[in-house]
Tab-separated table of C-alpha atoms and ligand atoms in Angstrom:
chain	number	residue	atom	x	y	z
A	80	MET	CA	5.905	6.243	111.745
A	81	LYS	CA	8.508	7.807	114.034
A	82	VAL	CA	9.342	7.303	117.689
A	83	PHE	CA	10.142	10.293	119.916
A	84	LYS	CA	11.561	10.019	123.408
A	85	PHE	CA	11.402	12.847	125.929
A	86	GLY	CA	13.507	12.599	129.089
A	87	GLY	CA	12.686	13.841	132.580
A	88	ALA	CA	14.352	17.229	132.031
A	89	SER	CA	12.072	18.004	129.082
A	90	VAL	CA	8.913	17.632	131.194
A	91	LYS	CA	10.239	18.894	134.512
A	92	ASP	CA	7.737	21.770	134.668
A	93	ALA	CA	4.602	23.096	132.951
A	94	GLN	CA	6.670	25.123	130.488
A	95	GLY	CA	8.486	21.919	129.497
A	96	VAL	CA	5.232	20.028	128.954
A	97	LYS	CA	3.983	22.871	126.743
A	98	ARG	CA	7.248	22.863	124.796
A	99	VAL	CA	6.876	19.132	124.155
A	100	GLY	CA	3.305	19.826	123.015
A	101	ASN	CA	4.609	22.367	120.468
A	102	ILE	CA	7.148	19.898	119.085
A	103	LEU	CA	4.480	17.206	118.721
A	104	GLU	CA	1.954	19.539	117.188
A	105	SER	CA	4.396	20.669	114.522
A	106	THR	CA	5.458	17.121	113.557
A	107	PRO	CA	3.367	15.633	110.763
A	108	GLY	CA	2.561	11.911	110.498
A	109	GLN	CA	2.190	9.140	113.031
A	110	LEU	CA	4.227	9.322	116.222
A	111	ILE	CA	4.820	7.085	119.212
A	112	VAL	CA	5.970	9.264	122.099
A	113	VAL	CA	7.907	7.717	124.973
A	114	VAL	CA	8.145	9.812	128.091
A	115	SER	CA	10.283	9.536	131.252
A	116	ALA	CA	9.259	10.492	134.746
A	117	MET	CA	9.086	14.254	135.341
A	118	GLY	CA	12.282	15.906	136.589
A	119	LYS	CA	13.821	13.962	139.441
A	120	THR	CA	10.716	11.898	140.255
A	121	THR	CA	12.485	8.538	139.863
A	122	ASN	CA	15.057	9.536	142.507
A	123	ALA	CA	12.243	10.670	144.810
A	124	LEU	CA	10.343	7.383	144.362
A	125	GLU	CA	13.516	5.400	145.043
A	126	ILE	CA	13.577	6.785	148.579
A	127	LEU	CA	10.225	5.083	149.215
A	128	VAL	CA	11.531	1.619	148.369
A	129	PRO	CA	13.017	0.676	151.761
A	130	LYS	CA	10.124	0.542	154.226
A	131	LEU	CA	9.900	3.892	156.029
A	132	ASN	CA	7.699	4.801	158.936
A	133	ASP	CA	4.249	6.029	157.881
A	134	LEU	CA	4.961	9.673	158.637
A	135	GLU	CA	8.179	9.792	156.644
A	136	ALA	CA	6.616	7.950	153.710
A	137	GLU	CA	3.598	10.265	153.674
A	138	LYS	CA	5.825	13.348	153.676
A	139	LEU	CA	7.686	12.082	150.611
A	140	ILE	CA	4.541	11.031	148.755
A	141	LYS	CA	2.998	14.428	149.464
A	142	GLU	CA	6.024	16.163	147.898
A	143	ILE	CA	5.773	14.006	144.762
A	144	GLU	CA	2.027	14.582	144.675
A	145	ASP	CA	2.283	18.383	145.046
A	146	TYR	CA	4.910	18.513	142.305
A	147	HIS	CA	2.718	16.648	139.806
A	148	TYR	CA	-0.468	18.499	140.735
A	149	SER	CA	1.250	21.813	140.292
A	150	ILE	CA	2.500	20.917	136.804
A	151	ALA	CA	-0.905	19.524	135.842
A	152	LYS	CA	-2.720	22.608	137.157
A	153	ASP	CA	-0.393	24.989	135.348
A	154	CYS	CA	-0.811	23.410	131.962
A	155	ILE	CA	-4.244	21.749	131.949
A	156	THR	CA	-6.711	24.560	132.472
A	157	ARG	CA	-9.736	23.700	130.399
A	158	ARG	CA	-11.997	20.732	129.660
A	159	TRP	CA	-9.512	18.143	130.851
A	160	LYS	CA	-8.777	19.730	134.194
A	161	GLU	CA	-11.264	17.818	136.314
A	162	GLN	CA	-10.657	14.486	134.694
A	163	THR	CA	-6.876	14.852	135.153
A	164	ILE	CA	-7.203	15.757	138.804
A	165	SER	CA	-9.452	12.773	139.391
A	166	THR	CA	-6.956	10.465	137.584
A	167	LEU	CA	-4.110	11.838	139.724
A	168	ASN	CA	-6.191	11.330	142.882
A	169	LYS	CA	-6.661	7.687	141.961
A	170	VAL	CA	-2.998	7.162	141.088
A	171	PHE	CA	-1.759	8.668	144.342
A	172	ALA	CA	-4.263	6.654	146.396
A	173	GLU	CA	-2.905	3.540	144.690
A	174	LEU	CA	0.719	4.615	145.256
A	175	ARG	CA	0.014	5.123	148.986
A	176	GLU	CA	-1.504	1.671	149.140
A	177	THR	CA	1.444	0.081	147.300
A	178	VAL	CA	4.009	1.812	149.538
A	179	LYS	CA	2.202	0.490	152.605
A	180	GLU	CA	1.241	-2.968	151.504
A	181	TYR	CA	3.824	-4.211	149.035
A	182	PRO	CA	6.124	-6.715	150.748
A	183	ALA	CA	9.648	-5.476	151.422
A	184	ASP	CA	11.339	-8.876	151.413
A	185	ASN	CA	12.397	-8.546	147.768
A	186	TYR	CA	13.922	-5.077	147.404
A	187	ASP	CA	14.243	-5.194	143.610
A	188	GLU	CA	10.662	-6.357	143.088
A	189	ARG	CA	9.266	-3.675	145.405
A	190	TYR	CA	11.484	-1.127	143.658
A	191	ASP	CA	9.879	-1.806	140.281
A	192	GLN	CA	6.310	-1.684	141.608
A	193	LEU	CA	6.930	1.737	143.165
A	194	VAL	CA	9.356	3.481	140.855
A	195	SER	CA	7.276	2.761	137.745
A	196	TYR	CA	4.648	5.258	138.966
A	197	GLY	CA	6.854	8.111	137.730
A	198	GLU	CA	6.432	7.244	134.052
A	199	PHE	CA	2.739	6.472	134.515
A	200	LEU	CA	2.160	9.946	135.943
A	201	SER	CA	4.178	11.842	133.348
A	202	SER	CA	2.614	10.049	130.369
A	203	ARG	CA	-0.885	10.633	131.769
A	204	ILE	CA	-0.242	14.341	132.360
A	205	LEU	CA	1.313	14.838	128.912
A	206	GLY	CA	-1.578	13.016	127.233
A	207	SER	CA	-4.162	15.076	129.133
A	208	TYR	CA	-2.353	18.297	128.276
A	209	LEU	CA	-2.421	17.449	124.566
A	210	SER	CA	-6.131	16.577	124.773
A	211	ASP	CA	-6.778	19.843	126.602
A	212	GLU	CA	-5.083	21.656	123.715
A	213	GLY	CA	-7.217	19.784	121.199
A	214	ILE	CA	-4.325	17.623	119.948
A	215	PRO	CA	-5.733	14.092	119.466
A	216	ASN	CA	-3.645	11.425	121.192
A	217	ILE	CA	-4.084	8.077	122.802
A	218	TRP	CA	-2.411	6.674	125.913
A	219	PHE	CA	-0.811	3.293	125.434
A	220	ASN	CA	0.065	1.023	128.313
A	221	ALA	CA	3.760	0.097	128.024
A	222	CYS	CA	3.326	-2.597	130.674
A	223	SER	CA	0.796	-4.506	128.625
A	224	ASN	CA	2.990	-4.535	125.531
A	225	ILE	CA	6.647	-4.708	126.582
A	226	TRP	CA	7.159	-8.184	128.017
A	227	THR	CA	10.200	-9.039	130.096
A	228	ASP	CA	11.580	-11.685	132.413
A	229	ASN	CA	11.378	-11.021	136.142
A	230	ASN	CA	14.926	-9.805	136.616
A	231	PHE	CA	13.608	-6.793	138.519
A	232	ARG	CA	15.411	-3.435	138.049
A	233	GLU	CA	17.251	-4.739	134.978
A	234	ALA	CA	14.606	-6.778	133.217
A	235	ARG	CA	15.431	-8.499	129.925
A	236	VAL	CA	12.971	-7.914	127.103
A	237	ASP	CA	11.224	-10.722	125.251
A	238	PHE	CA	11.301	-9.129	121.804
A	239	THR	CA	9.313	-11.881	120.105
A	240	LYS	CA	6.383	-11.709	122.501
A	241	SER	CA	6.487	-7.900	122.670
A	242	LYS	CA	6.458	-7.629	118.875
A	243	LYS	CA	3.309	-9.759	118.720
A	244	TYR	CA	1.560	-7.338	121.076
A	245	PHE	CA	2.782	-4.281	119.186
A	246	ASP	CA	1.665	-5.779	115.856
A	247	GLN	CA	-1.771	-6.261	117.305
A	248	ASN	CA	-2.247	-3.127	119.421
A	249	VAL	CA	-0.430	-0.286	117.646
A	250	PRO	CA	-2.598	-0.261	114.478
A	251	ILE	CA	-5.738	-0.181	116.655
A	252	ALA	CA	-4.346	2.743	118.654
A	253	PHE	CA	-3.482	4.662	115.476
A	254	GLU	CA	-7.080	4.312	114.285
A	255	ASN	CA	-7.973	6.766	117.049
A	256	ALA	CA	-5.189	9.333	116.831
A	257	ASN	CA	-1.880	10.083	115.149
A	258	ILE	CA	-0.044	10.435	118.447
A	259	ILE	CA	0.434	7.537	120.841
A	260	ILE	CA	1.777	8.449	124.294
A	261	THR	CA	3.465	5.759	126.350
A	262	GLU	CA	5.684	5.254	129.375
A	263	GLY	CA	9.413	4.723	129.135
A	264	PHE	CA	11.487	2.480	131.393
A	265	ILE	CA	8.852	-0.097	132.294
A	266	GLY	CA	7.518	-3.442	131.188
A	267	GLN	CA	5.752	-6.468	132.608
A	268	SER	CA	6.957	-9.936	133.455
A	269	GLY	CA	5.160	-13.129	132.450
A	270	SER	CA	3.855	-13.345	136.025
A	271	ARG	CA	2.251	-9.919	135.465
A	272	LYS	CA	4.463	-7.935	137.781
A	273	LYS	CA	5.758	-4.529	136.700
A	274	THR	CA	9.429	-4.498	135.823
A	275	THR	CA	11.933	-1.749	135.000
A	276	LEU	CA	14.673	-1.818	132.400
A	277	GLY	CA	17.522	-0.162	134.341
A	278	ARG	CA	18.060	3.508	135.218
A	279	GLU	CA	17.758	5.867	132.269
A	280	GLY	CA	15.999	3.010	130.478
A	281	SER	CA	13.460	5.133	128.588
A	282	ASP	CA	15.867	5.510	125.654
A	283	TYR	CA	15.899	1.740	125.474
A	284	THR	CA	12.081	1.683	125.523
A	285	ALA	CA	12.084	3.938	122.449
A	286	ALA	CA	14.463	1.529	120.705
A	287	ILE	CA	12.379	-1.533	121.670
A	288	ILE	CA	9.247	0.095	120.300
A	289	ALA	CA	10.972	1.217	117.095
A	290	HIS	CA	12.352	-2.293	116.612
A	291	CYS	CA	8.987	-3.958	117.217
A	292	THR	CA	7.073	-1.573	114.953
A	293	ASN	CA	9.729	-1.127	112.214
A	294	ALA	CA	9.702	2.626	112.779
A	295	GLU	CA	11.360	4.969	110.329
A	296	SER	CA	13.516	6.687	112.989
A	297	VAL	CA	13.895	7.414	116.690
A	298	THR	CA	14.560	10.892	118.068
A	299	ILE	CA	15.826	11.333	121.600
A	300	TRP	CA	15.082	14.892	122.721
A	301	LYS	CA	17.623	16.242	125.225
A	302	ASP	CA	18.709	19.503	126.826
A	303	VAL	CA	21.989	19.393	124.873
A	304	PRO	CA	22.399	20.096	121.135
A	305	GLY	CA	23.269	16.459	120.329
A	306	VAL	CA	26.004	13.984	121.184
A	307	MET	CA	29.054	15.944	122.322
A	308	ASN	CA	32.652	14.663	122.266
A	309	ALA	CA	32.953	15.506	125.991
A	310	ASP	CA	30.852	16.803	128.850
A	311	PRO	CA	30.621	20.567	128.188
A	312	LYS	CA	30.481	21.158	131.953
A	313	LYS	CA	33.980	19.696	132.283
A	314	PHE	CA	35.531	20.485	128.873
A	315	GLU	CA	35.023	24.012	127.668
A	316	ASP	CA	36.158	23.093	124.146
A	317	ALA	CA	33.569	20.291	123.794
A	318	VAL	CA	32.036	20.093	120.306
A	319	LYS	CA	28.903	18.513	118.924
A	320	ILE	CA	29.285	15.428	116.756
A	321	ASN	CA	27.068	15.693	113.670
A	322	GLN	CA	27.263	12.118	112.460
A	323	LEU	CA	28.061	8.959	114.375
A	324	SER	CA	28.190	5.302	113.374
A	325	TYR	CA	26.182	2.741	115.368
A	326	GLN	CA	29.504	1.191	116.335
A	327	ASP	CA	30.928	4.387	117.839
A	328	ALA	CA	27.606	5.190	119.507
A	329	ILE	CA	27.539	1.774	121.196
A	330	GLU	CA	31.129	2.136	122.366
A	331	LEU	CA	30.617	5.660	123.712
A	332	ALA	CA	27.355	4.779	125.475
A	333	TYR	CA	28.876	1.618	126.920
A	334	TYR	CA	31.836	3.504	128.360
A	335	GLY	CA	29.457	5.909	130.060
A	336	ALA	CA	28.617	8.812	127.725
A	337	SER	CA	25.356	9.541	129.495
A	338	VAL	CA	23.635	10.998	126.454
A	339	ILE	CA	22.252	7.616	125.289
A	340	HIS	CA	21.454	4.497	127.278
A	341	PRO	CA	23.912	1.780	126.128
A	342	LYS	CA	21.195	-0.767	125.279
A	343	THR	CA	19.501	1.633	122.878
A	344	ILE	CA	21.638	1.180	119.791
A	345	LYS	CA	21.550	-2.546	119.081
A	346	PRO	CA	17.788	-2.969	118.455
A	347	LEU	CA	18.011	-0.014	116.065
A	348	GLN	CA	21.160	-1.203	114.323
A	349	ASN	CA	19.628	-4.617	113.711
A	350	LYS	CA	16.830	-2.992	111.724
A	351	ASN	CA	18.880	-0.129	110.324
A	352	ILE	CA	16.695	2.476	112.026
A	353	THR	CA	18.261	5.941	112.227
A	354	LEU	CA	18.620	7.552	115.640
A	355	PHE	CA	18.637	11.326	116.055
A	356	VAL	CA	19.676	13.125	119.231
A	357	LYS	CA	18.274	16.643	119.272
A	358	SER	CA	17.691	19.539	121.620
A	359	PHE	CA	14.143	20.212	122.766
A	360	LEU	CA	15.283	23.784	123.437
A	361	SER	CA	16.086	24.390	119.766
A	362	PRO	CA	14.166	21.753	117.783
A	363	GLU	CA	14.974	23.406	114.454
A	364	GLU	CA	18.696	22.624	114.854
A	365	GLU	CA	20.105	19.470	113.361
A	366	GLY	CA	21.454	17.528	116.318
A	367	THR	CA	23.354	14.274	115.840
A	368	ARG	CA	22.472	11.555	113.361
A	369	ILE	CA	23.418	7.956	114.229
A	370	ASP	CA	23.189	5.332	111.519
A	371	GLY	CA	24.980	2.540	109.701
A	372	ALA	CA	27.358	4.764	107.729
A	373	ILE	CA	30.956	3.737	108.320
A	374	THR	CA	32.556	6.865	109.687
A	375	LYS	CA	35.470	7.472	112.000
A	376	LEU	CA	35.103	10.397	114.343
A	377	PRO	CA	37.183	13.437	113.456
A	378	VAL	CA	37.677	14.313	117.150
A	379	PRO	CA	38.635	12.310	120.233
A	380	CYS	CA	35.801	11.582	122.686
A	381	PHE	CA	36.249	11.925	126.456
A	382	ILE	CA	34.046	10.014	128.871
A	383	SER	CA	34.404	10.215	132.604
A	384	LYS	CA	32.790	7.935	135.156
A	385	THR	CA	33.245	9.116	138.715
A	386	GLU	CA	32.453	7.336	141.995
A	387	GLN	CA	34.209	4.187	140.877
A	388	VAL	CA	35.764	1.411	142.933
A	389	LEU	CA	39.015	-0.186	141.787
A	390	LEU	CA	39.273	-3.685	143.237
A	391	SER	CA	42.330	-5.943	143.017
A	392	LEU	CA	42.192	-9.633	143.853
A	393	SER	CA	45.031	-12.136	144.156
A	394	PRO	CA	44.448	-15.766	145.114
A	395	LYS	CA	45.747	-16.621	148.590
A	396	ASP	CA	46.760	-20.108	147.467
A	397	PHE	CA	49.171	-18.709	144.818
A	398	SER	CA	47.125	-20.216	142.021
A	399	PHE	CA	47.038	-18.352	138.732
A	400	ILE	CA	44.226	-16.133	137.543
A	401	ALA	CA	42.986	-18.674	135.053
A	402	GLU	CA	39.693	-20.379	134.197
A	403	GLU	CA	38.662	-21.521	137.687
A	404	ASN	CA	39.461	-18.290	139.475
A	405	LEU	CA	37.958	-16.207	136.696
A	406	SER	CA	34.771	-18.194	136.708
A	407	PHE	CA	34.432	-17.768	140.500
A	408	ILE	CA	35.153	-14.034	140.235
A	409	PHE	CA	32.664	-13.399	137.414
A	410	ASP	CA	30.067	-15.499	139.154
A	411	SER	CA	30.380	-13.369	142.299
A	412	PHE	CA	29.969	-10.160	140.303
A	413	ALA	CA	26.899	-11.558	138.529
A	414	LYS	CA	25.353	-12.746	141.822
A	415	HIS	CA	25.725	-9.295	143.350
A	416	LYS	CA	24.493	-7.632	140.145
A	417	VAL	CA	27.637	-5.511	139.857
A	418	LYS	CA	28.555	-4.535	136.289
A	419	LEU	CA	32.213	-4.321	135.365
A	420	ASN	CA	33.355	-1.154	133.644
A	421	MET	CA	36.951	-2.230	133.030
A	422	MET	CA	39.064	-5.236	133.938
A	423	GLN	CA	42.612	-6.449	133.576
A	424	HIS	CA	44.489	-9.463	134.813
A	425	SER	CA	48.008	-10.739	135.132
A	426	ALA	CA	49.277	-14.134	136.285
A	427	ILE	CA	48.263	-13.662	139.902
A	428	ASN	CA	46.256	-10.479	139.945
A	429	PHE	CA	42.776	-9.470	138.766
A	430	SER	CA	41.838	-5.784	138.784
A	431	VAL	CA	38.409	-4.454	138.057
A	432	CYS	CA	36.653	-1.108	138.088
A	433	PHE	CA	32.913	-0.722	138.775
A	434	ASP	CA	30.313	1.781	140.005
A	435	SER	CA	30.372	2.288	143.736
A	436	ASP	CA	27.131	1.061	145.327
A	437	PRO	CA	27.145	0.883	149.122
A	438	ARG	CA	24.272	-1.626	149.049
A	439	LYS	CA	26.211	-4.135	146.971
A	440	LEU	CA	29.857	-3.628	147.959
A	441	PRO	CA	29.965	-5.308	151.412
A	442	GLY	CA	28.398	-8.547	150.115
A	443	LEU	CA	30.683	-8.592	147.099
A	444	LEU	CA	33.837	-8.052	149.179
A	445	GLN	CA	32.685	-10.711	151.606
A	446	SER	CA	32.450	-13.272	148.820
A	447	PHE	CA	36.156	-12.816	148.010
A	448	GLN	CA	37.488	-12.551	151.563
A	449	GLY	CA	38.136	-16.251	152.114
A	450	ASN	CA	40.162	-17.099	149.014
A	451	TYR	CA	41.657	-13.820	147.854
A	452	ARG	CA	43.805	-11.004	149.079
A	453	VAL	CA	41.536	-8.053	148.490
A	454	LEU	CA	42.697	-4.479	147.931
A	455	TYR	CA	40.459	-1.662	146.914
A	456	ASN	CA	40.513	2.012	146.110
A	457	ASP	CA	37.364	3.990	146.613
A	458	ASN	CA	36.225	7.084	144.791
A	459	VAL	CA	38.444	6.816	141.730
A	460	GLU	CA	37.584	8.063	138.241
A	461	LEU	CA	37.437	5.919	135.136
A	462	PHE	CA	38.369	7.944	132.103
A	463	THR	CA	37.818	6.615	128.602
A	464	ILE	CA	39.179	8.289	125.480
A	465	ARG	CA	37.987	7.009	122.125
A	466	TYR	CA	40.264	7.951	119.227
A	467	TYR	CA	43.025	8.832	121.670
A	468	ASP	CA	46.605	9.961	121.174
A	469	GLN	CA	49.367	10.686	123.681
A	470	ALA	CA	48.441	14.371	123.892
A	471	THR	CA	44.865	13.552	124.951
A	472	ILE	CA	46.116	11.071	127.557
A	473	ASP	CA	48.514	13.699	128.949
A	474	LYS	CA	45.708	16.230	129.032
A	475	VAL	CA	43.355	14.170	131.223
A	476	SER	CA	45.998	12.624	133.477
A	477	LYS	CA	47.862	15.865	134.205
A	478	ASP	CA	48.707	16.097	137.950
A	479	ARG	CA	46.920	12.831	138.621
A	480	ASN	CA	47.919	9.343	139.472
A	481	ILE	CA	47.171	6.658	136.842
A	482	LEU	CA	46.290	3.520	138.828
A	483	LEU	CA	45.497	1.353	135.821
A	484	GLU	CA	45.671	1.781	132.065
A	485	GLN	CA	44.340	-0.267	129.183
A	486	ARG	CA	44.756	0.486	125.492
A	487	SER	CA	43.126	-0.989	122.424
A	488	ARG	CA	43.385	0.280	118.881
A	489	TYR	CA	40.892	3.129	119.230
A	490	THR	CA	40.218	3.309	122.949
A	491	VAL	CA	42.230	3.917	126.076
A	492	GLN	CA	40.838	3.566	129.592
A	493	LEU	CA	42.550	5.130	132.590
A	494	VAL	CA	41.718	4.697	136.255
A	495	LEU	CA	42.682	7.980	137.885
A	496	LYS	CA	43.065	9.032	141.488
G	524	LIG	N1	12.881	7.739	134.861
G	524	LIG	C1	13.875	6.706	134.708
G	524	LIG	C2	15.184	7.152	135.315
G	524	LIG	O1	15.289	8.289	135.766
G	524	LIG	C3	14.054	6.273	133.306
G	524	LIG	C4	14.543	7.346	132.369
G	524	LIG	O2	14.479	8.516	132.664
G	524	LIG	O3	15.031	6.998	131.316
G	524	LIG	O4	16.116	6.385	135.340
């Protein structure tokens, strides 16, 4: 059994849904298919999370609704048409209700209840399209099988409990069809609230499912030919990497190579499950293979993270940056749910780089104001080069100011202004 994951770009229109159908139809054997929300639906749903006035909310819901109806109408034209429309009617009535009624006092909890509709809609439409084409498939509720804690928006998966559910429910589903369609990105907490696994989390869903079902491989279908050594939009000489070790894949994803979600690799590595990254535009091409082979990359990899904040803290009481200060600093970051992308400290200074998030920054800064001298630089770029040399460093830092630099054996990180 294999696991396939299709991202939002692959199902952003009716042509995309049909293309996915062709890939599935031409793949023999049992498949579990994980699908993300269509196009930019997650971003659109995010706007509904803060309570809006009724008119504004309705306008946004209508846009999301029209978008999904138009895709469904363009690709489901036969026996399944009516049933799909009636399912969509029900889902949108429920979404309207949730937007109106769900309490706004816990932003993260409300976020998960609303944003999870995107994956529900896309998986339903894809499943109906396949049925309409006569391709047997069965829809599988990710929420009832992937169990998490209630750390909304970044829920942690209970692998043991989830595995029990997969062991029980997957064989039953496969009795009905060779293709199981399910939602990426979402799960359910023990208190039966929907949870999400972090933005771009559908890759991780594919890895969780593969881990829990001992799948043979996972394929992530993208609009690029595979894992590239740099973003082709920024580096015209970017090349595709054919083979990657789990170790390099984890490092690259962690530093921000957006092609794979960073949490994806570990559950696969632990069971030695191969991961392929392939293009849905040219499925016959080989893509990138990620597995346990010990290989060093033949080319340097360039990863850029923009919209970063560089924050420097020094204790006002002239104490050193040692255990007590560090524990206070890390605690503040954890409390405000801010993830650190790079950090460095000296005797009296702690510098850290993280994603800029206007919702979190004021509270975070506030927590340091009393005891620390706080300096920060907005809108900087964090550049990581794996398998670097001086020439590659010179190339990316040309005409720019290096605010901070950190080197390890294979990796250099530069904060650039
Ligand atoms: N739809 C979610 C997002 O846009 C999850 C995913 O696409 O992986 O973040």
